[in-house]
mmCIF file of C-alpha atoms and ligand atoms in Angstrom:
data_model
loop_
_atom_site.group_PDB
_atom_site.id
_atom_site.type_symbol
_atom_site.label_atom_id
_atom_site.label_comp_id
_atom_site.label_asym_id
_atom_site.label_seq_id
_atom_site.Cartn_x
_atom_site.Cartn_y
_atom_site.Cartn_z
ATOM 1 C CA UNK A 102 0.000 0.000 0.000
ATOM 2 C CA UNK A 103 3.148 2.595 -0.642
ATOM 3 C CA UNK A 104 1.118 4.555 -2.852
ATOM 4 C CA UNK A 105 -1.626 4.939 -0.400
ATOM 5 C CA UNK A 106 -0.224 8.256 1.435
ATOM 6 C CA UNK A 107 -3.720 9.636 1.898
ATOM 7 C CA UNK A 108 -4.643 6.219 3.952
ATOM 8 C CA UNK A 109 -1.373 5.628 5.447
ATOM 9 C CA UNK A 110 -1.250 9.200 7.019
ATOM 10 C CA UNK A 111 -5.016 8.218 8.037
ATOM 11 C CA UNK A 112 -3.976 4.905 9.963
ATOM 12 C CA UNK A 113 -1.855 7.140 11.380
ATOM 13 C CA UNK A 114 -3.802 10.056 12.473
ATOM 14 C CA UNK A 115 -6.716 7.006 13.862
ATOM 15 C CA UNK A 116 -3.544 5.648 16.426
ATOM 16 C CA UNK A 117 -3.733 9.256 18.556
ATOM 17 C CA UNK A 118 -6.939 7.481 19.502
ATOM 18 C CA UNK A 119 -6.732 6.023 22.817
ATOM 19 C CA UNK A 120 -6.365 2.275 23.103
ATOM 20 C CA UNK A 121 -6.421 2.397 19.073
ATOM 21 C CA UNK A 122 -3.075 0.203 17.887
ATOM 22 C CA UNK A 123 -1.868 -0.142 14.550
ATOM 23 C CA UNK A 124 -4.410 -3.216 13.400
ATOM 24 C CA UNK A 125 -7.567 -1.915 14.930
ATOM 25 C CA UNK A 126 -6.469 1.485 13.299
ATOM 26 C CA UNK A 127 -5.982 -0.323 10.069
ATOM 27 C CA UNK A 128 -9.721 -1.729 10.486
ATOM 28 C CA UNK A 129 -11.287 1.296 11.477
ATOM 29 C CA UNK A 130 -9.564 3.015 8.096
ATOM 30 C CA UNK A 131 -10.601 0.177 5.777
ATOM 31 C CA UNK A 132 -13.981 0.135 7.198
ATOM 32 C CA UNK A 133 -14.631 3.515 6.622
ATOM 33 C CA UNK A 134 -13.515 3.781 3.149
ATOM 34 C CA UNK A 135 -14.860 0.723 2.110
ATOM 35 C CA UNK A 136 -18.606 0.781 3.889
ATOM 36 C CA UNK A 137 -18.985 4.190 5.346
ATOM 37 C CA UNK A 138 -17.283 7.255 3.282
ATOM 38 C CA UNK A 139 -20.278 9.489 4.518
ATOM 39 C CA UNK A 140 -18.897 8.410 8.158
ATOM 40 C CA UNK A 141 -15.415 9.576 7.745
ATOM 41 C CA UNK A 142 -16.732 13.294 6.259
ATOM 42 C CA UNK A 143 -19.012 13.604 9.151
ATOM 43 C CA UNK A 144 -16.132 12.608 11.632
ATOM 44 C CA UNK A 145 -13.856 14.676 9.798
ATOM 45 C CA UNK A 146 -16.427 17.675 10.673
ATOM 46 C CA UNK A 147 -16.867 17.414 13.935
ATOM 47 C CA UNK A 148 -13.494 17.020 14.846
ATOM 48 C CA UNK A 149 -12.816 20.127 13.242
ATOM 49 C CA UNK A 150 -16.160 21.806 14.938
ATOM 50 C CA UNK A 151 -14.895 20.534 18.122
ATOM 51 C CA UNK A 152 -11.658 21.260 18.320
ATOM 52 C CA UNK A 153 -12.327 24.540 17.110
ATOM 53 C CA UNK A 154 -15.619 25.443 19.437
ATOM 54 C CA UNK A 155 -15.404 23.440 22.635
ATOM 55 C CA UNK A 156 -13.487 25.567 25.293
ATOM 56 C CA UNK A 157 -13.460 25.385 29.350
ATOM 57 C CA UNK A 158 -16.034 26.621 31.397
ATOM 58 C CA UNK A 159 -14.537 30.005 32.998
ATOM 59 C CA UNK A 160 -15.795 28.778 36.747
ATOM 60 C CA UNK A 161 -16.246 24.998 36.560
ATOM 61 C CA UNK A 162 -13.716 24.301 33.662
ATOM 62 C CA UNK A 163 -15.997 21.457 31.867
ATOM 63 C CA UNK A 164 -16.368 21.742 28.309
ATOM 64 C CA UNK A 165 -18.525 23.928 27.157
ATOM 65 C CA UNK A 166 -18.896 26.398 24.467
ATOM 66 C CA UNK A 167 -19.344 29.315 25.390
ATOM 67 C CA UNK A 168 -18.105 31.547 28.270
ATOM 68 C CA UNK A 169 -20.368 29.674 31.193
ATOM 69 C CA UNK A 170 -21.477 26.016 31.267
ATOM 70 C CA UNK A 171 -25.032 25.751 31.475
ATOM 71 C CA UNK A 172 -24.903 24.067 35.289
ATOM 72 C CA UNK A 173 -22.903 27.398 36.169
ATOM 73 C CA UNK A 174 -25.458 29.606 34.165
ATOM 74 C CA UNK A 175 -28.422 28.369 36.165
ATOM 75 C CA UNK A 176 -29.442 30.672 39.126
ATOM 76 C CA UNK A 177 -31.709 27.890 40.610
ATOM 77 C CA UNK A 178 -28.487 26.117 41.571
ATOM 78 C CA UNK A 179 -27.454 25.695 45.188
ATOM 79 C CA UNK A 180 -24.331 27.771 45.251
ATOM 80 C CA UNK A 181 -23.224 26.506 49.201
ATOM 81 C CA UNK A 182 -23.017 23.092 47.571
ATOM 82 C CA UNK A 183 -19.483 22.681 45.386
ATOM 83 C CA UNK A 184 -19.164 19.083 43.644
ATOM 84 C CA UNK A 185 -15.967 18.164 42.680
ATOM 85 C CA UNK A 186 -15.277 15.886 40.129
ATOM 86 C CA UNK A 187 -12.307 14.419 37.872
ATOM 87 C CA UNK A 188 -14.110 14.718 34.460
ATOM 88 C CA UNK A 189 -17.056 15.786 32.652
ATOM 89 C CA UNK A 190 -18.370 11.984 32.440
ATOM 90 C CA UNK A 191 -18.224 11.529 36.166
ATOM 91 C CA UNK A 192 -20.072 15.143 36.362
ATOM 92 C CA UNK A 193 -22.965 14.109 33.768
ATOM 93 C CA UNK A 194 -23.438 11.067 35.785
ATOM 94 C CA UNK A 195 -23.782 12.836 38.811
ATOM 95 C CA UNK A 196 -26.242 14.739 37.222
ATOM 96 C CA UNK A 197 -28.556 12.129 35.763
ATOM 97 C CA UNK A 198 -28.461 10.958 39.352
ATOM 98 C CA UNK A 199 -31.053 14.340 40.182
ATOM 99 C CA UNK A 200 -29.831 14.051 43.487
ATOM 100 C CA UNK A 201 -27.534 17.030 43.524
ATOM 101 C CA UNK A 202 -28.883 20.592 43.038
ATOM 102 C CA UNK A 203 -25.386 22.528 43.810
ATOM 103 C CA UNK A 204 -22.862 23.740 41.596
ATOM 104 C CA UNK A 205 -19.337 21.889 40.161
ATOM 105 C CA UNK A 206 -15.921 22.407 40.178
ATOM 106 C CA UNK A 207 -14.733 19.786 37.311
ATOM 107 C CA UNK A 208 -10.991 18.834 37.507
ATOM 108 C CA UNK A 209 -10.385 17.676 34.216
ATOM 109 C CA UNK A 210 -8.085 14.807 35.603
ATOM 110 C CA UNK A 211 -6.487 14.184 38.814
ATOM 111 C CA UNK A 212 -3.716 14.057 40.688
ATOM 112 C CA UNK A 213 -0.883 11.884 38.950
ATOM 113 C CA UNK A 214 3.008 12.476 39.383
ATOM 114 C CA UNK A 215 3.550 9.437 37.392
ATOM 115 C CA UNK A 216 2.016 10.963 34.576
ATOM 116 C CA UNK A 217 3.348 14.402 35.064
ATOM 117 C CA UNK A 218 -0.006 15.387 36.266
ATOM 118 C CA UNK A 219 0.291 17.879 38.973
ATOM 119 C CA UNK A 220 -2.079 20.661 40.885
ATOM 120 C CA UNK A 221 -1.934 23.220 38.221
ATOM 121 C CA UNK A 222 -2.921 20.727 36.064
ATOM 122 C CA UNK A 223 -6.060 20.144 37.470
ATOM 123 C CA UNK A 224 -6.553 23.894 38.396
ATOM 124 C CA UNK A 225 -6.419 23.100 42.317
ATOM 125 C CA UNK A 226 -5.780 27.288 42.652
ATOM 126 C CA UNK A 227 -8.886 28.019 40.941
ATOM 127 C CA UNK A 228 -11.057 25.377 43.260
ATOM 128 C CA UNK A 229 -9.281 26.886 46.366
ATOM 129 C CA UNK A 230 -9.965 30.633 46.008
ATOM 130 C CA UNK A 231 -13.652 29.291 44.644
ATOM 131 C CA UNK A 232 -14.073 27.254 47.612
ATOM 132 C CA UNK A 233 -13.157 30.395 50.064
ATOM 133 C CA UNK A 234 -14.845 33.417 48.021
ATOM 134 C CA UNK A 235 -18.149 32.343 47.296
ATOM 135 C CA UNK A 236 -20.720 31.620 50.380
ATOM 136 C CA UNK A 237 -19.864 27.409 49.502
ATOM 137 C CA UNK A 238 -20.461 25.652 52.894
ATOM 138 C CA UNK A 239 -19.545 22.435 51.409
ATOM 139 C CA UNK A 240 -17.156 21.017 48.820
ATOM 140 C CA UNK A 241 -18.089 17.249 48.028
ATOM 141 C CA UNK A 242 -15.569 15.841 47.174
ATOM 142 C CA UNK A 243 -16.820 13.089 44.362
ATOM 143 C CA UNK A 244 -13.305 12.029 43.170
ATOM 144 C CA UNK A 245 -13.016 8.086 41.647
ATOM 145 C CA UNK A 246 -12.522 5.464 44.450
ATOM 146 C CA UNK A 247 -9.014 4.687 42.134
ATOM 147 C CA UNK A 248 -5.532 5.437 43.924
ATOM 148 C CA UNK A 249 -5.536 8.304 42.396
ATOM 149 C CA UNK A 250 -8.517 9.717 43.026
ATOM 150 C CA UNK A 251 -8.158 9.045 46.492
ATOM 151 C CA UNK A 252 -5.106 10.640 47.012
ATOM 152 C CA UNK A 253 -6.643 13.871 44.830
ATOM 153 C CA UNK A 254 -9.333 13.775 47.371
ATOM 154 C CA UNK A 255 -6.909 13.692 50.419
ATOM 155 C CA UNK A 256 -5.001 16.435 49.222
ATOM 156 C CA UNK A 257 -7.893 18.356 48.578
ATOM 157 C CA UNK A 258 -9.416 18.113 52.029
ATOM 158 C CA UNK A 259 -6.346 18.942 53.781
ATOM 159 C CA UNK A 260 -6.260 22.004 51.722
ATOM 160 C CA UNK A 261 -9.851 22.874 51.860
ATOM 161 C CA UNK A 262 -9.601 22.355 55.849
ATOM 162 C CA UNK A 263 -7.146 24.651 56.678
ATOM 163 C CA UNK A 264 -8.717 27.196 55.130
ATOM 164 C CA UNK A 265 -11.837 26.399 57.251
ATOM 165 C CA UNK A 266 -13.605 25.168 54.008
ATOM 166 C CA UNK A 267 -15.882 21.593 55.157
ATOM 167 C CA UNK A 268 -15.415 18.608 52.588
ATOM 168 C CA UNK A 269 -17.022 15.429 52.448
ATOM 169 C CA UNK A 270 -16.448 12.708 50.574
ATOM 170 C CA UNK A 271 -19.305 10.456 48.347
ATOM 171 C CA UNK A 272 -19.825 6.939 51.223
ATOM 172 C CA UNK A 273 -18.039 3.855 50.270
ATOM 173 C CA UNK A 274 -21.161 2.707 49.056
ATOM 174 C CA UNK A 275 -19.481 3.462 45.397
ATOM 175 C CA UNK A 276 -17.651 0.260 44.652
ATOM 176 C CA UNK A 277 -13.484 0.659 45.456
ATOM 177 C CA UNK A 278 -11.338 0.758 42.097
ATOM 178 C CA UNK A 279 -13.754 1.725 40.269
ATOM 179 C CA UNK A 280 -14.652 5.082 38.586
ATOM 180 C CA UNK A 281 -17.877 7.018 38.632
ATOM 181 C CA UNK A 282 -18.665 7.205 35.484
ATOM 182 C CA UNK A 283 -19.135 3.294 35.492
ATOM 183 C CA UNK A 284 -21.582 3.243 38.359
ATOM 184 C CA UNK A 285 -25.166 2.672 38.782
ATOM 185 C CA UNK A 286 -27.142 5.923 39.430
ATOM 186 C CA UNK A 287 -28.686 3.836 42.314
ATOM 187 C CA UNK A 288 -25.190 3.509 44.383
ATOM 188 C CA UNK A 289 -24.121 7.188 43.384
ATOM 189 C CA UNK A 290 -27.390 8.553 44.718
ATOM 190 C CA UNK A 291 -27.079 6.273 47.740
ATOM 191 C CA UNK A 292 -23.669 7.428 48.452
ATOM 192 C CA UNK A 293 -24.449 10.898 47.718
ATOM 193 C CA UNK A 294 -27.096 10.905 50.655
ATOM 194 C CA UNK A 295 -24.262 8.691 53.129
ATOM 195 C CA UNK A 296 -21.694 11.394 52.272
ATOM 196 C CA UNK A 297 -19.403 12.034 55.193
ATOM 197 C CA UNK B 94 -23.019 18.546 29.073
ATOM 198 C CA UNK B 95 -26.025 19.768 26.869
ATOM 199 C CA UNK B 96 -25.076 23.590 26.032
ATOM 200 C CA UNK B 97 -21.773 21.919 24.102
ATOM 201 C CA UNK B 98 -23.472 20.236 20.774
ATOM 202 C CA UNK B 99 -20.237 20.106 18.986
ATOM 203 C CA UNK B 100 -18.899 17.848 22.073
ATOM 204 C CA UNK B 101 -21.962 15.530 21.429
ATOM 205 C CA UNK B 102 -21.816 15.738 17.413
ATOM 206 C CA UNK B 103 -17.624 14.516 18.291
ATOM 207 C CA UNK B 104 -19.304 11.370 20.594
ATOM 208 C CA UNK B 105 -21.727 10.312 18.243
ATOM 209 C CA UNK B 106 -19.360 10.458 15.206
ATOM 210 C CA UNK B 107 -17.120 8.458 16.894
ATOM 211 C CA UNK B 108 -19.278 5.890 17.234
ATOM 212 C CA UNK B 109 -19.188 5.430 13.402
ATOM 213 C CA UNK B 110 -16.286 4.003 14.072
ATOM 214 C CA UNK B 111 -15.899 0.069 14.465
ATOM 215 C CA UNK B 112 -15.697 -1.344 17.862
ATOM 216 C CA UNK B 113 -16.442 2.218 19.474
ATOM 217 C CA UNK B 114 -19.314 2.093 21.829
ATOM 218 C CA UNK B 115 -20.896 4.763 23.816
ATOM 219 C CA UNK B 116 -18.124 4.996 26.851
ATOM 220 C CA UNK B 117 -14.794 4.570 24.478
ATOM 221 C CA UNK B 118 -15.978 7.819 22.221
ATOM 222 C CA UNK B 119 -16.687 9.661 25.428
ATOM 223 C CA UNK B 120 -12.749 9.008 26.376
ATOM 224 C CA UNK B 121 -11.515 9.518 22.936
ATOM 225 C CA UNK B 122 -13.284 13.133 22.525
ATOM 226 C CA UNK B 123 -12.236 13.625 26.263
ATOM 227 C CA UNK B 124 -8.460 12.717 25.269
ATOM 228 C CA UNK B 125 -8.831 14.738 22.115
ATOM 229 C CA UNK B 126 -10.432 17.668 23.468
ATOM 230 C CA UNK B 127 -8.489 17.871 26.646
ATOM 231 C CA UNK B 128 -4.424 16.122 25.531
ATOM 232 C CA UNK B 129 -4.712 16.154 22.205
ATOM 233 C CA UNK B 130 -6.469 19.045 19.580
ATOM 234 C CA UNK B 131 -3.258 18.800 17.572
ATOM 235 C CA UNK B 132 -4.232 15.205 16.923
ATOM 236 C CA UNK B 133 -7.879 15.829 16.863
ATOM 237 C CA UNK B 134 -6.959 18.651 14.065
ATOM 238 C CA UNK B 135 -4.501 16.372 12.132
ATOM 239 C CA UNK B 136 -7.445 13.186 12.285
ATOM 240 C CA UNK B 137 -10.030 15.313 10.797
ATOM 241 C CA UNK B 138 -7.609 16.383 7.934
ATOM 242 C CA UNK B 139 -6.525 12.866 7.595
ATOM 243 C CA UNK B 140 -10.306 11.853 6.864
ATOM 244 C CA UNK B 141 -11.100 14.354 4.634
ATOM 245 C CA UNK B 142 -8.114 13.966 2.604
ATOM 246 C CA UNK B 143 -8.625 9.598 2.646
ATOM 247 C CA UNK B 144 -11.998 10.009 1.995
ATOM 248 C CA UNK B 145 -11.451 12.108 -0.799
ATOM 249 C CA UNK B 146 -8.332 10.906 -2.972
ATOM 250 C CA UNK B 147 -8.462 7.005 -1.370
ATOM 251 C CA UNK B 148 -10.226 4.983 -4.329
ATOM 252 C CA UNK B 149 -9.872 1.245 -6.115
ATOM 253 C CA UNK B 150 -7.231 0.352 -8.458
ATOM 254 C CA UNK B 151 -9.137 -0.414 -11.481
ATOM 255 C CA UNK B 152 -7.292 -3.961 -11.728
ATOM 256 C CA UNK B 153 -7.114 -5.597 -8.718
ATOM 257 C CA UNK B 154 -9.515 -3.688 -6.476
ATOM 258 C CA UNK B 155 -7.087 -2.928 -3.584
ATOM 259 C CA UNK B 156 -7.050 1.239 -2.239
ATOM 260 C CA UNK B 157 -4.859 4.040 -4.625
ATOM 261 C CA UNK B 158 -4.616 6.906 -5.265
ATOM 262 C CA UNK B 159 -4.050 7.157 -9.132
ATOM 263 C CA UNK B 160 -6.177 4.500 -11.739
ATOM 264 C CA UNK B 161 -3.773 2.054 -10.351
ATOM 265 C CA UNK B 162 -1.852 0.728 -7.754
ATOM 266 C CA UNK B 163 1.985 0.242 -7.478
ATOM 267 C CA UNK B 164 1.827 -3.556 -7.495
ATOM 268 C CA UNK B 165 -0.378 -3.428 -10.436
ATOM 269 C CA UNK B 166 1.960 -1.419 -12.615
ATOM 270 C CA UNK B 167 5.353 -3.105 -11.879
ATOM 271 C CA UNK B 168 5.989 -4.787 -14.932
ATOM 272 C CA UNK B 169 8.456 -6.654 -13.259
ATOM 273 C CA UNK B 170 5.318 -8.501 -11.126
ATOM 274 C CA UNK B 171 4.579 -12.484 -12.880
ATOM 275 C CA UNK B 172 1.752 -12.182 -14.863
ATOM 276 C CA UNK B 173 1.315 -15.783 -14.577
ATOM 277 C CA UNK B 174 0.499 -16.104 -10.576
ATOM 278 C CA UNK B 175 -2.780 -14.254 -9.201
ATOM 279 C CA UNK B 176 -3.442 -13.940 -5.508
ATOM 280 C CA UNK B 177 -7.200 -13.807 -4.183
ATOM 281 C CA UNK B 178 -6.973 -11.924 -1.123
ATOM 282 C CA UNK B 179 -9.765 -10.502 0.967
ATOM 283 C CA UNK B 180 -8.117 -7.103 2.484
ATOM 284 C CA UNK B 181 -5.265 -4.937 1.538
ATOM 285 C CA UNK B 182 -4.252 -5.541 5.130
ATOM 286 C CA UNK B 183 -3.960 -9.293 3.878
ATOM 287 C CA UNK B 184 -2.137 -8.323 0.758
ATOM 288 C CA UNK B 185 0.418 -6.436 2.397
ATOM 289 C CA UNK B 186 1.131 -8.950 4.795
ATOM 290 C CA UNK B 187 1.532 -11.241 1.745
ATOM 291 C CA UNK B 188 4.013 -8.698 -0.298
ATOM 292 C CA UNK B 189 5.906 -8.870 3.486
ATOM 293 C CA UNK B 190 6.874 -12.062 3.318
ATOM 294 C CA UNK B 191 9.052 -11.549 -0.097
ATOM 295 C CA UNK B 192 7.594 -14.973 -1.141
ATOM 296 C CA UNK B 193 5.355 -13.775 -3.922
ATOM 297 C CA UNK B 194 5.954 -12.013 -7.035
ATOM 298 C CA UNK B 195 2.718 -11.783 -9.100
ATOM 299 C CA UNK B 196 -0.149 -10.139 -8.954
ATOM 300 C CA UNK B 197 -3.532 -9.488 -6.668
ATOM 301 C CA UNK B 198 -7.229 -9.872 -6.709
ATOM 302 C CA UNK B 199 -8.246 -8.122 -3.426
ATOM 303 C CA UNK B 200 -11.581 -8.736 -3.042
ATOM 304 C CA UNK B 201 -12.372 -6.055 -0.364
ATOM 305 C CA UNK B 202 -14.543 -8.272 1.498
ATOM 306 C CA UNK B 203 -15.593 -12.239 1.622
ATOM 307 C CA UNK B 204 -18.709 -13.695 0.913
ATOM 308 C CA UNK B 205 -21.513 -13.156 3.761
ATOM 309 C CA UNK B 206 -24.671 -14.056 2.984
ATOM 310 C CA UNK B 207 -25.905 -13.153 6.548
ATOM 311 C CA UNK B 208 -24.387 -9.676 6.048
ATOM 312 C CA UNK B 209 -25.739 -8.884 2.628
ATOM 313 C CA UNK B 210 -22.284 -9.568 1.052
ATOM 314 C CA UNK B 211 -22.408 -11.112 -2.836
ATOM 315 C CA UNK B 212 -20.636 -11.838 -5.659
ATOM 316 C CA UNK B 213 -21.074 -8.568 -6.552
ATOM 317 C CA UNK B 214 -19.876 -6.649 -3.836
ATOM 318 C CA UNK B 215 -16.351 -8.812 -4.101
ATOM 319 C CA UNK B 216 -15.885 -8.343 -7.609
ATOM 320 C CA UNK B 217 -16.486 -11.920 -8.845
ATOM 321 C CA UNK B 218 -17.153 -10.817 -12.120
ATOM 322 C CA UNK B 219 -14.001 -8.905 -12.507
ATOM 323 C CA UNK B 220 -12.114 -11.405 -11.087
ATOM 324 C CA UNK B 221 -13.233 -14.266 -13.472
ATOM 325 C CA UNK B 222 -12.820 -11.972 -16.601
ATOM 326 C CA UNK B 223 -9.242 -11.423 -15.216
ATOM 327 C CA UNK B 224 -8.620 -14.940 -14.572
ATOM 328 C CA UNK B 225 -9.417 -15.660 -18.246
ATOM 329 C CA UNK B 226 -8.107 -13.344 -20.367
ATOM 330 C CA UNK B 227 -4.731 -12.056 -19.065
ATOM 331 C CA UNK B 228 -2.571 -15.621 -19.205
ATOM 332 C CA UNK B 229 -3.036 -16.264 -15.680
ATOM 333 C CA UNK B 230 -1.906 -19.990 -14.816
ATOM 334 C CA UNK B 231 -2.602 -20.296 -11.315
ATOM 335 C CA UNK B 232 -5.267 -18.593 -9.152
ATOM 336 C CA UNK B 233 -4.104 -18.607 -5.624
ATOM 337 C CA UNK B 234 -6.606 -18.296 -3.393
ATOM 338 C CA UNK B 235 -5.674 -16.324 -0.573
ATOM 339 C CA UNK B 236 -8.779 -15.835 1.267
ATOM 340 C CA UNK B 237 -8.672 -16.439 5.136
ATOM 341 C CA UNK B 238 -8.672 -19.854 6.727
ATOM 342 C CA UNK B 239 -12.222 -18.780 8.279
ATOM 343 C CA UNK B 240 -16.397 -19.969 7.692
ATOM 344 C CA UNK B 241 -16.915 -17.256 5.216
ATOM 345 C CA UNK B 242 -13.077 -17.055 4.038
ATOM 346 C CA UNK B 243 -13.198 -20.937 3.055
ATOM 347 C CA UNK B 244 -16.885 -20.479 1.495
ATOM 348 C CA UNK B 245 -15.373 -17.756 -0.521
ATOM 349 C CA UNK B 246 -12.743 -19.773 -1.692
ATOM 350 C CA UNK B 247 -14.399 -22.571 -2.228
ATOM 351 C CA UNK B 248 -17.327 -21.050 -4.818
ATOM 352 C CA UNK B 249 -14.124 -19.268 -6.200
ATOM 353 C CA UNK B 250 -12.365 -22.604 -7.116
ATOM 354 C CA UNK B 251 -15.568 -23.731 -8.684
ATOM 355 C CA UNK B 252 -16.085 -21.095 -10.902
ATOM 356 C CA UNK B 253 -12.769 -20.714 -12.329
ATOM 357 C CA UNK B 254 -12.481 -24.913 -12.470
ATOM 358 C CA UNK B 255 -15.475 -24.371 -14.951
ATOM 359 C CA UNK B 256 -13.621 -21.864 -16.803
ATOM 360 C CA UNK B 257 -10.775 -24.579 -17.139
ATOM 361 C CA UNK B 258 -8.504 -21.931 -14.626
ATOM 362 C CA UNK B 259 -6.203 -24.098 -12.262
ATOM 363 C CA UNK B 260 -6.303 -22.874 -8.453
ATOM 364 C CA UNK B 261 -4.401 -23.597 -5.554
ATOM 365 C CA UNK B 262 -5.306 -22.658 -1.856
ATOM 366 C CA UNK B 263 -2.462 -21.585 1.194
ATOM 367 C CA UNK B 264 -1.403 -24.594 2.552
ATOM 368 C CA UNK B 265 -3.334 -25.666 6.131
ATOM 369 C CA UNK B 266 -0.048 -24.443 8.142
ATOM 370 C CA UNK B 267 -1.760 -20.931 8.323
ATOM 371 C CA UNK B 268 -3.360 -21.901 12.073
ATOM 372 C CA UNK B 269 -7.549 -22.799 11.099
ATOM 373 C CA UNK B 270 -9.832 -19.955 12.408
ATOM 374 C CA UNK B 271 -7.281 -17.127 11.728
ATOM 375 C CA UNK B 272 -7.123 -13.996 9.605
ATOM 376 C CA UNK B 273 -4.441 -13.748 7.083
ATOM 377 C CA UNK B 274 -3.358 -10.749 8.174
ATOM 378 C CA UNK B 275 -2.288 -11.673 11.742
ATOM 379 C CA UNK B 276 -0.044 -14.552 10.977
ATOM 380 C CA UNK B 277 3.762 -14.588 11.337
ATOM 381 C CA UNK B 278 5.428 -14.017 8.118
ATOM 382 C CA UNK B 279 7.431 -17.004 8.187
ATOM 383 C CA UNK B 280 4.247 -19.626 8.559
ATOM 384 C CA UNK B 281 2.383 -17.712 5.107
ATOM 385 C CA UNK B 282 5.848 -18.555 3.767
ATOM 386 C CA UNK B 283 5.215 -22.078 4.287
ATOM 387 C CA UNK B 284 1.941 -22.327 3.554
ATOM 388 C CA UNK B 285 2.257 -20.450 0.275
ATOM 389 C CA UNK B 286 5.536 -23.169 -0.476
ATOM 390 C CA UNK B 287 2.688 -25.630 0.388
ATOM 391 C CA UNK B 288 0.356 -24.381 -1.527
ATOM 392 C CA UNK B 289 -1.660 -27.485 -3.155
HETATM 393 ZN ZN1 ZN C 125 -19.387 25.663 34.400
HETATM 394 ZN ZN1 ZN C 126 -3.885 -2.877 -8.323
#
């Protein structure tokens, strides 16, 4: 295939894909050229669209595309309530949970020196002076139940408490290893009420 | 997330993709979006560009970007020898082992009755004509040692029996229930030496 530039560069492009290798990248080029050609234009689009319109949310940092998320834009919210979570997934599953009416601080990872992932990273300033300036009375700390996430939350709450700020953390009725996104909206909403 | 559409228009076009359910998209746009718009910018041009210059060599069916493809117009290729193969991915792996030196038939598919796939859609027609009239003295048929890859085959032989062309399949040292394309180089060797 050495005069195939257009699909080589293509197989490629598909491998920045997480958990996409060469072969399944090799599939996922032949099957779009061979069964789905409309599928590759449209993909092509909204990759373009999205990586051209999708920006952080100015207090919250989740995607969104404008200046405000809509959770942030919504003056019904309970602003004494701050949920804090490592990624838009876990904070849409929070959400379809209806059991939590305050407002989000989305970290957009977590905590991972291995990775080169440290607290700017994850915009722990940001959450601190939010936590302190504006009337929150809690920060819930909703952080996977992974190593990681863990040791996000714990360095979180130490921070939070010595500027007076009170955390809590979702119960341990959320399954240990695994991440929220994953979970049944029964156990979130369960450990959302246990929160301690 | 519902105020970012172009997010959502990323997930769902992902999903076009094979293998990609619901959860993987959601970390792939995540990665994209949040490691990654270089990559995210680079796929989408990558698409646009495959899906726009990528076509079928007009001989043996496999992707190109001109009429035809470089295998098909080295005159130094045997003219004598054609390979049935069912993916270009199989037909590279073939030109890898160095064992072969005349020309393809990539079908671009196998037979699959239960998924809608004919004669037509593999070529069959093209393929006989070819078999016919261009002094071809051995059809090998390439096709992979699976249900649909051995049914394929097998109708193949028929056909071109009637038509007085002499085939020959891999020999059974390519492991039963495999794909062509993930076999070491050295056992296709064989099995093309083998080849009965
Ligand atoms: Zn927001
Ligand atoms: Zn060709």
């Amino acid at each position: 295939m050495a005069d195939t530039s257009s699909l080589d560069a293509l197989i490629q492009a598909l491998r920045r894909l997480p958990g996409v290798g060469q072969k399944s990248a090799q599939r996922m080029a032949f099957h779009l050229l061979q069964h789905d050609r409309a599928g590759a234009q449209l993909l092509s689009q909204a990759l373009a669209q999205a990586a051209g319109n999708v920006r952080h949310c100015r207090r919250c940092h989740t995607f969104t595309e404008g200046e405000l998320c809509e959770v942030c834009q919504d003056a019904t919210r309970d602003v004494t309530r701050l949920c804090v979570v490592e990624t838009p997934a876990d904070q849409a599953a929070m959400e379809r949970t209806g059991a939590f009416k305050g407002l989000y601080f989305v970290l957009m990872g977590r905590l991972s020196p291995l990775d080169g992932v440290g607290p700017r990273d994850i915009g722990m300033q940001e959450l601190l002076a939010r936590a302190e300036s504006e009337g929150v009375q809690e920060v819930i700390l909703a952080t996977s139940f992974t190593a990681e996430g863990e040791a996000t939350a714990h360095a979180l709450s130490e921070l939070l408490a010595r500027r007076g700020v009170r955390t809590t953390r979702l119960a341990r009725g959320v399954p240990v290893g695994s991440e929220l996104e994953y979970v049944d909206l029964g156990t979130i909403a369960h450990a959302l009420a246990d929160r301690r």
